[in-house]
PDB file of C-alpha atoms in Angstrom:
ATOM      1  CA  MET A   1      89.667 104.274  88.895  1.00 73.00           C
ATOM      2  CA  VAL A   2      90.904 107.875  89.104  1.00 81.00           C
ATOM      3  CA  PRO A   3      88.427 108.867  91.865  1.00 90.00           C
ATOM      4  CA  ILE A   4      89.395 105.745  93.846  1.00 93.00           C
ATOM      5  CA  VAL A   5      93.122 106.523  93.495  1.00 95.00           C
ATOM      6  CA  LEU A   6      92.466 110.063  94.705  1.00 95.00           C
ATOM      7  CA  GLU A   7      90.405 108.754  97.611  1.00 96.00           C
ATOM      8  CA  VAL A   8      93.144 106.316  98.654  1.00 96.00           C
ATOM      9  CA  THR A   9      95.750 109.062  98.338  1.00 96.00           C
ATOM     10  CA  CYS A  10      93.665 111.391 100.513  1.00 97.00           C
ATOM     11  CA  SER A  11      93.273 108.594 103.050  1.00 97.00           C
ATOM     12  CA  PHE A  12      97.048 108.022 103.157  1.00 97.00           C
ATOM     13  CA  VAL A  13      97.745 111.748 103.561  1.00 97.00           C
ATOM     14  CA  THR A  14      95.108 111.997 106.310  1.00 97.00           C
ATOM     15  CA  TRP A  15      96.641 109.167 108.350  1.00 97.00           C
ATOM     16  CA  LEU A  16     100.110 110.608 107.809  1.00 97.00           C
ATOM     17  CA  CYS A  17      98.965 114.058 108.982  1.00 97.00           C
ATOM     18  CA  LEU A  18      97.228 112.524 111.988  1.00 98.00           C
ATOM     19  CA  TYR A  19     100.469 110.750 112.858  1.00 97.00           C
ATOM     20  CA  GLY A  20     102.337 114.051 112.555  1.00 97.00           C
ATOM     21  CA  CYS A  21      99.833 115.714 114.880  1.00 97.00           C
ATOM     22  CA  PHE A  22     100.159 112.934 117.466  1.00 97.00           C
ATOM     23  CA  CYS A  23     103.965 113.231 117.298  1.00 96.00           C
ATOM     24  CA  HIS A  24     103.644 116.988 117.882  1.00 95.00           C
ATOM     25  CA  TRP A  25     101.188 116.602 120.763  1.00 96.00           C
ATOM     26  CA  ASN A  26     103.178 113.773 122.388  1.00 94.00           C
ATOM     27  CA  ARG A  27     106.754 114.987 122.037  1.00 93.00           C
ATOM     28  CA  GLN A  28     107.750 113.293 125.268  1.00 93.00           C
ATOM     29  CA  ARG A  29     106.592 109.950 123.889  1.00 94.00           C
ATOM     30  CA  SER A  30     108.165 107.643 121.299  1.00 94.00           C
ATOM     31  CA  TYR A  31     107.241 107.590 117.623  1.00 95.00           C
ATOM     32  CA  LYS A  32     105.720 104.165 118.217  1.00 95.00           C
ATOM     33  CA  TRP A  33     103.312 105.714 120.752  1.00 96.00           C
ATOM     34  CA  SER A  34     101.989 108.067 118.080  1.00 97.00           C
ATOM     35  CA  CYS A  35     101.780 105.291 115.494  1.00 96.00           C
ATOM     36  CA  ARG A  36      99.836 103.128 117.938  1.00 96.00           C
ATOM     37  CA  LEU A  37      97.403 106.014 118.478  1.00 97.00           C
ATOM     38  CA  VAL A  38      96.831 106.211 114.719  1.00 97.00           C
ATOM     39  CA  THR A  39      96.287 102.437 114.658  1.00 96.00           C
ATOM     40  CA  LEU A  40      93.796 102.715 117.517  1.00 97.00           C
ATOM     41  CA  VAL A  41      91.825 105.479 115.777  1.00 97.00           C
ATOM     42  CA  HIS A  42      91.800 103.511 112.528  1.00 97.00           C
ATOM     43  CA  GLY A  43      90.692 100.334 114.301  1.00 96.00           C
ATOM     44  CA  LEU A  44      87.769 102.056 116.008  1.00 97.00           C
ATOM     45  CA  ILE A  45      86.568 103.897 112.897  1.00 97.00           C
ATOM     46  CA  VAL A  46      86.936 101.010 110.447  1.00 97.00           C
ATOM     47  CA  THR A  47      85.376  98.475 112.827  1.00 96.00           C
ATOM     48  CA  CYS A  48      82.269 100.646 113.086  1.00 96.00           C
ATOM     49  CA  LEU A  49      82.100 101.371 109.343  1.00 97.00           C
ATOM     50  CA  SER A  50      82.768  97.823 108.160  1.00 96.00           C
ATOM     51  CA  GLY A  51      80.357  96.457 110.773  1.00 96.00           C
ATOM     52  CA  TYR A  52      77.663  98.811 109.489  1.00 96.00           C
ATOM     53  CA  VAL A  53      78.301  97.639 105.924  1.00 95.00           C
ATOM     54  CA  VAL A  54      78.191  93.951 106.891  1.00 94.00           C
ATOM     55  CA  PHE A  55      75.119  93.970 109.139  1.00 94.00           C
ATOM     56  CA  LEU A  56      73.029  96.914 107.927  1.00 93.00           C
ATOM     57  CA  ASP A  57      73.982  98.232 104.497  1.00 91.00           C
ATOM     58  CA  GLY A  58      74.743  94.861 102.909  1.00 85.00           C
ATOM     59  CA  PRO A  59      74.856  92.758 100.913  1.00 92.00           C
ATOM     60  CA  TRP A  60      75.468  89.725 103.138  1.00 92.00           C
ATOM     61  CA  PRO A  61      78.969  88.337 102.408  1.00 91.00           C
ATOM     62  CA  LEU A  62      78.046  84.674 102.853  1.00 88.00           C
ATOM     63  CA  THR A  63      75.434  84.767 100.098  1.00 88.00           C
ATOM     64  CA  HIS A  64      76.689  87.537  97.800  1.00 91.00           C
ATOM     65  CA  ALA A  65      80.422  86.859  97.478  1.00 90.00           C
ATOM     66  CA  GLY A  66      81.781  88.395  94.288  1.00 91.00           C
ATOM     67  CA  SER A  67      78.969  90.936  93.973  1.00 93.00           C
ATOM     68  CA  PRO A  68      79.681  94.435  92.568  1.00 94.00           C
ATOM     69  CA  ASN A  69      81.196  96.957  94.956  1.00 94.00           C
ATOM     70  CA  THR A  70      78.827  99.458  96.547  1.00 95.00           C
ATOM     71  CA  PRO A  71      79.857 103.117  97.039  1.00 95.00           C
ATOM     72  CA  LEU A  72      80.065 102.694 100.821  1.00 96.00           C
ATOM     73  CA  GLN A  73      82.207  99.575 100.487  1.00 96.00           C
ATOM     74  CA  ILE A  74      84.571 101.484  98.199  1.00 96.00           C
ATOM     75  CA  HIS A  75      84.850 104.318 100.741  1.00 96.00           C
ATOM     76  CA  VAL A  76      85.617 101.908 103.593  1.00 96.00           C
ATOM     77  CA  LEU A  77      88.234  99.967 101.644  1.00 97.00           C
ATOM     78  CA  SER A  78      89.844 103.168 100.339  1.00 97.00           C
ATOM     79  CA  LEU A  79      90.101 104.483 103.882  1.00 97.00           C
ATOM     80  CA  THR A  80      91.604 101.200 105.067  1.00 97.00           C
ATOM     81  CA  LEU A  81      93.980 100.880 102.110  1.00 97.00           C
ATOM     82  CA  GLY A  82      95.395 104.343 102.775  1.00 97.00           C
ATOM     83  CA  TYR A  83      96.026 103.370 106.389  1.00 97.00           C
ATOM     84  CA  PHE A  84      97.735 100.081 105.521  1.00 97.00           C
ATOM     85  CA  ILE A  85     100.047 101.840 103.053  1.00 97.00           C
ATOM     86  CA  PHE A  86     100.978 104.311 105.803  1.00 97.00           C
ATOM     87  CA  ASP A  87     101.482 101.619 108.424  1.00 96.00           C
ATOM     88  CA  LEU A  88     103.514  99.335 106.148  1.00 96.00           C
ATOM     89  CA  GLY A  89     105.776 102.245 105.271  1.00 96.00           C
ATOM     90  CA  TRP A  90     106.173 103.093 108.967  1.00 96.00           C
ATOM     91  CA  CYS A  91     106.982  99.475 109.879  1.00 94.00           C
ATOM     92  CA  LEU A  92     109.567  99.176 107.097  1.00 95.00           C
ATOM     93  CA  TYR A  93     111.205 102.482 108.026  1.00 95.00           C
ATOM     94  CA  PHE A  94     111.437 101.803 111.768  1.00 94.00           C
ATOM     95  CA  GLN A  95     111.802  98.003 111.370  1.00 91.00           C
ATOM     96  CA  THR A  96     109.616  97.267 114.387  1.00 88.00           C
ATOM     97  CA  GLU A  97     107.558  94.330 113.111  1.00 88.00           C
ATOM     98  CA  GLY A  98     108.312  90.724 112.212  1.00 88.00           C
ATOM     99  CA  ASP A  99     107.877  88.961 108.890  1.00 90.00           C
ATOM    100  CA  LEU A 100     104.362  87.726 109.737  1.00 91.00           C
ATOM    101  CA  MET A 101     102.996  91.238 110.284  1.00 92.00           C
ATOM    102  CA  LEU A 102     104.733  92.557 107.163  1.00 93.00           C
ATOM    103  CA  LEU A 103     103.233  89.692 105.158  1.00 93.00           C
ATOM    104  CA  HIS A 104      99.798  90.477 106.631  1.00 94.00           C
ATOM    105  CA  HIS A 105     100.049  94.121 105.587  1.00 95.00           C
ATOM    106  CA  THR A 106     101.340  93.262 102.107  1.00 95.00           C
ATOM    107  CA  LEU A 107      98.550  90.752 101.453  1.00 94.00           C
ATOM    108  CA  SER A 108      95.957  93.209 102.776  1.00 94.00           C
ATOM    109  CA  ILE A 109      97.184  95.975 100.469  1.00 96.00           C
ATOM    110  CA  CYS A 110      97.299  93.684  97.424  1.00 95.00           C
ATOM    111  CA  GLY A 111      93.845  92.291  98.178  1.00 94.00           C
ATOM    112  CA  MET A 112      92.214  95.699  98.528  1.00 96.00           C
ATOM    113  CA  ILE A 113      93.922  97.017  95.377  1.00 95.00           C
ATOM    114  CA  LEU A 114      92.661  93.962  93.467  1.00 95.00           C
ATOM    115  CA  VAL A 115      89.099  94.348  94.736  1.00 96.00           C
ATOM    116  CA  LEU A 116      88.957  98.077  94.022  1.00 95.00           C
ATOM    117  CA  GLY A 117      90.451  97.478  90.581  1.00 94.00           C
ATOM    118  CA  LEU A 118      88.057  94.672  89.656  1.00 93.00           C
ATOM    119  CA  GLY A 119      85.020  96.548  90.948  1.00 94.00           C
ATOM    120  CA  LYS A 120      83.655  93.497  92.768  1.00 93.00           C
ATOM    121  CA  SER A 121      84.135  91.272  95.844  1.00 93.00           C
ATOM    122  CA  ALA A 122      84.308  94.185  98.292  1.00 94.00           C
ATOM    123  CA  THR A 123      81.432  92.481 100.120  1.00 94.00           C
ATOM    124  CA  GLU A 124      83.533  89.608 101.457  1.00 94.00           C
ATOM    125  CA  VAL A 125      86.724  91.662 101.813  1.00 95.00           C
ATOM    126  CA  ASN A 126      84.860  94.214 103.902  1.00 95.00           C
ATOM    127  CA  ALA A 127      83.653  91.360 106.126  1.00 95.00           C
ATOM    128  CA  VAL A 128      87.253  90.184 106.510  1.00 94.00           C
ATOM    129  CA  VAL A 129      88.234  93.731 107.486  1.00 95.00           C
ATOM    130  CA  PHE A 130      85.537  93.707 110.162  1.00 95.00           C
ATOM    131  CA  VAL A 131      86.533  90.409 111.790  1.00 94.00           C
ATOM    132  CA  SER A 132      90.200  91.422 111.593  1.00 92.00           C
ATOM    133  CA  GLU A 133      89.955  94.981 112.909  1.00 93.00           C
ATOM    134  CA  ILE A 134      87.482  94.378 115.734  1.00 94.00           C
ATOM    135  CA  THR A 135      90.306  93.018 117.920  1.00 93.00           C
ATOM    136  CA  ASN A 136      92.683  95.838 116.997  1.00 94.00           C
ATOM    137  CA  PRO A 137      91.533  98.382 119.621  1.00 94.00           C
ATOM    138  CA  LEU A 138      92.006  95.741 122.325  1.00 94.00           C
ATOM    139  CA  LEU A 139      95.487  94.960 121.030  1.00 93.00           C
ATOM    140  CA  GLN A 140      96.410  98.646 121.172  1.00 95.00           C
ATOM    141  CA  ALA A 141      94.832  99.031 124.627  1.00 94.00           C
ATOM    142  CA  ARG A 142      97.012  96.155 125.806  1.00 93.00           C
ATOM    143  CA  TRP A 143     100.135  97.893 124.494  1.00 94.00           C
ATOM    144  CA  PHE A 144      99.227 101.228 126.082  1.00 95.00           C
ATOM    145  CA  LEU A 145      98.523  99.525 129.413  1.00 94.00           C
ATOM    146  CA  ARG A 146     102.013  98.013 129.281  1.00 92.00           C
ATOM    147  CA  GLU A 147     103.585 101.376 128.496  1.00 92.00           C
ATOM    148  CA  MET A 148     101.749 103.028 131.395  1.00 92.00           C
ATOM    149  CA  GLY A 149     102.606 100.243 133.845  1.00 91.00           C
ATOM    150  CA  SER A 150      98.975  99.181 134.256  1.00 89.00           C
ATOM    151  CA  TYR A 151      99.031  95.908 132.361  1.00 88.00           C
ATOM    152  CA  HIS A 152      99.333  93.613 135.395  1.00 88.00           C
ATOM    153  CA  THR A 153      95.974  94.711 136.774  1.00 91.00           C
ATOM    154  CA  SER A 154      92.388  93.488 136.571  1.00 91.00           C
ATOM    155  CA  LEU A 155      91.864  95.752 133.553  1.00 93.00           C
ATOM    156  CA  GLY A 156      94.808  94.127 131.786  1.00 90.00           C
ATOM    157  CA  LYS A 157      93.337  90.684 132.418  1.00 90.00           C
ATOM    158  CA  VAL A 158      89.964  91.752 131.023  1.00 93.00           C
ATOM    159  CA  VAL A 159      91.595  93.200 127.899  1.00 93.00           C
ATOM    160  CA  ASP A 160      93.617  90.005 127.362  1.00 91.00           C
ATOM    161  CA  PHE A 161      90.537  87.808 127.818  1.00 92.00           C
ATOM    162  CA  LEU A 162      88.384  89.830 125.413  1.00 94.00           C
ATOM    163  CA  PHE A 163      91.153  89.985 122.837  1.00 93.00           C
ATOM    164  CA  VAL A 164      91.726  86.220 122.828  1.00 91.00           C
ATOM    165  CA  LEU A 165      87.975  85.509 122.844  1.00 93.00           C
ATOM    166  CA  LEU A 166      87.164  87.832 119.942  1.00 94.00           C
ATOM    167  CA  PHE A 167      90.199  86.723 117.955  1.00 93.00           C
ATOM    168  CA  LEU A 168      89.299  83.049 118.159  1.00 93.00           C
ATOM    169  CA  ALA A 169      85.552  83.568 117.692  1.00 94.00           C
ATOM    170  CA  LEU A 170      85.612  86.137 114.878  1.00 93.00           C
ATOM    171  CA  ARG A 171      88.974  86.170 113.137  1.00 92.00           C
ATOM    172  CA  ILE A 172      89.390  82.400 113.213  1.00 93.00           C
ATOM    173  CA  GLY A 173      85.783  81.123 113.501  1.00 93.00           C
ATOM    174  CA  ALA A 174      83.844  83.680 111.445  1.00 93.00           C
ATOM    175  CA  GLY A 175      86.880  84.159 109.200  1.00 92.00           C
ATOM    176  CA  ALA A 176      86.773  80.489 108.230  1.00 93.00           C
ATOM    177  CA  TRP A 177      83.062  80.850 107.441  1.00 93.00           C
ATOM    178  CA  ILE A 178      83.737  83.855 105.189  1.00 92.00           C
ATOM    179  CA  MET A 179      86.623  82.056 103.453  1.00 91.00           C
ATOM    180  CA  TYR A 180      84.443  79.021 102.813  1.00 90.00           C
ATOM    181  CA  GLY A 181      81.715  81.169 101.260  1.00 90.00           C
ATOM    182  CA  MET A 182      84.235  82.974  99.067  1.00 91.00           C
ATOM    183  CA  VAL A 183      86.119  79.863  97.918  1.00 90.00           C
ATOM    184  CA  THR A 184      82.972  77.885  97.091  1.00 90.00           C
ATOM    185  CA  SER A 185      81.321  80.755  95.219  1.00 90.00           C
ATOM    186  CA  PRO A 186      81.983  80.867  91.451  1.00 89.00           C
ATOM    187  CA  GLU A 187      81.936  84.679  91.338  1.00 89.00           C
ATOM    188  CA  PRO A 188      85.143  85.850  93.105  1.00 88.00           C
ATOM    189  CA  ASN A 189      88.386  86.021  91.119  1.00 89.00           C
ATOM    190  CA  TRP A 190      90.695  83.016  91.621  1.00 90.00           C
ATOM    191  CA  LEU A 191      93.565  85.311  92.614  1.00 91.00           C
ATOM    192  CA  LEU A 192      91.397  86.840  95.333  1.00 90.00           C
ATOM    193  CA  LYS A 193      90.499  83.356  96.569  1.00 92.00           C
ATOM    194  CA  ALA A 194      94.188  82.454  96.802  1.00 93.00           C
ATOM    195  CA  GLY A 195      94.928  85.705  98.596  1.00 91.00           C
ATOM    196  CA  GLY A 196      92.071  85.105 101.014  1.00 91.00           C
ATOM    197  CA  LEU A 197      93.390  81.671 101.869  1.00 93.00           C
ATOM    198  CA  ALA A 198      96.883  83.131 102.359  1.00 93.00           C
ATOM    199  CA  MET A 199      95.441  85.754 104.712  1.00 92.00           C
ATOM    200  CA  TYR A 200      93.700  83.046 106.700  1.00 92.00           C
ATOM    201  CA  VAL A 201      96.975  81.140 107.004  1.00 93.00           C
ATOM    202  CA  VAL A 202      98.541  84.335 108.369  1.00 92.00           C
ATOM    203  CA  SER A 203      95.693  84.537 110.902  1.00 92.00           C
ATOM    204  CA  LEU A 204      96.458  80.970 111.917  1.00 93.00           C
ATOM    205  CA  GLY A 205     100.056  82.059 112.425  1.00 92.00           C
ATOM    206  CA  PHE A 206      98.862  84.817 114.736  1.00 91.00           C
ATOM    207  CA  MET A 207      96.678  82.254 116.516  1.00 92.00           C
ATOM    208  CA  VAL A 208      99.734  80.089 117.193  1.00 91.00           C
ATOM    209  CA  GLU A 209     101.470  83.100 118.767  1.00 89.00           C
ATOM    210  CA  ILE A 210      98.387  83.822 120.881  1.00 89.00           C
ATOM    211  CA  CYS A 211      98.189  80.195 122.037  1.00 89.00           C
ATOM    212  CA  ARG A 212     101.839  80.367 123.069  1.00 88.00           C
ATOM    213  CA  PHE A 213     101.065  83.550 125.007  1.00 83.00           C
ATOM    214  CA  VAL A 214      98.110  81.899 126.778  1.00 83.00           C
ATOM    215  CA  ARG A 215     100.242  78.874 127.596  1.00 85.00           C
ATOM    216  CA  ARG A 216     102.950  81.092 129.113  1.00 83.00           C
ATOM    217  CA  LYS A 217     100.317  82.887 131.192  1.00 75.00           C
ATOM    218  CA  MET A 218      98.951  79.561 132.430  1.00 75.00           C
ATOM    219  CA  TRP A 219     102.424  78.258 133.306  1.00 77.00           C
ATOM    220  CA  LYS A 220     103.134  81.430 135.268  1.00 69.00           C
ATOM    221  CA  LYS A 221      99.898  80.998 137.201  1.00 60.00           C
ATOM    222  CA  ALA A 222     100.398  77.315 137.938  1.00 48.00           C
ATOM    223  CA  PRO A 223     103.456  77.622 140.241  1.00 48.00           C
ATOM    224  CA  SER A 224     101.931  80.519 142.158  1.00 41.00           C
ATOM    225  CA  LEU A 225      98.673  78.659 142.635  1.00 34.00           C
ATOM    226  CA  GLY A 226     100.558  75.587 143.801  1.00 39.00           C
ATOM    227  CA  THR A 227     102.612  77.621 146.277  1.00 34.00           C
ATOM    228  CA  ARG A 228      99.528  79.299 147.634  1.00 38.00           C
ATOM    229  CA  SER A 229      97.760  75.944 148.156  1.00 32.00           C
ATOM    230  CA  PHE A 230     100.842  74.564 149.820  1.00 30.00           C
ATOM    231  CA  GLN A 231     101.053  77.515 152.206  1.00 36.00           C
ATOM    232  CA  GLU A 232      97.385  77.283 153.099  1.00 35.00           C
TER     233      GLU A 232
END
């Protein structure tokens, strides 16, 4: 466990230093701008690494749930755990996020600590990281577009569409598939199964918020479309 603790510590320090560098390079911007940049970098890197583990390095999470952790899986989860510790600390200090996001981060940290401590089940947790983080760069792009006044453009619409599509297809659809494989397998620890189900409930909470957002967008479009038809 000592090498893993050192690796997680190095990951945390790296993300913290990167945040410090972004704050230094973007002095005219808010602290949240720099934190979002760190989140964007993490999302891009971890999506690529976890995707490589899932689809190329293996093993396949739907058939090997509860299998021993591979070295690459340990590296990916250590990198991600260090980031989540940094981001949770940042959110608590600046008090920028709601209870649902704080719960998401807390469950993620506990789940990764459990998996790294047990030495197994990184296969399915890494898959969960992939389906969760793949939408993260789009979420950050959406925020940056808002900050730069470019959200209400064609690019903003494309980002919104891709984010909603990937969230529903992967985080909700594929996530349910991964949860089913983990819960029905006899190998994973019962505490990890409970945590996985709790994480999926959190994802459903995010889905409710996204559906409300889509509904608001549709309601805003409806009056304008009606007015246009009336004028024509």
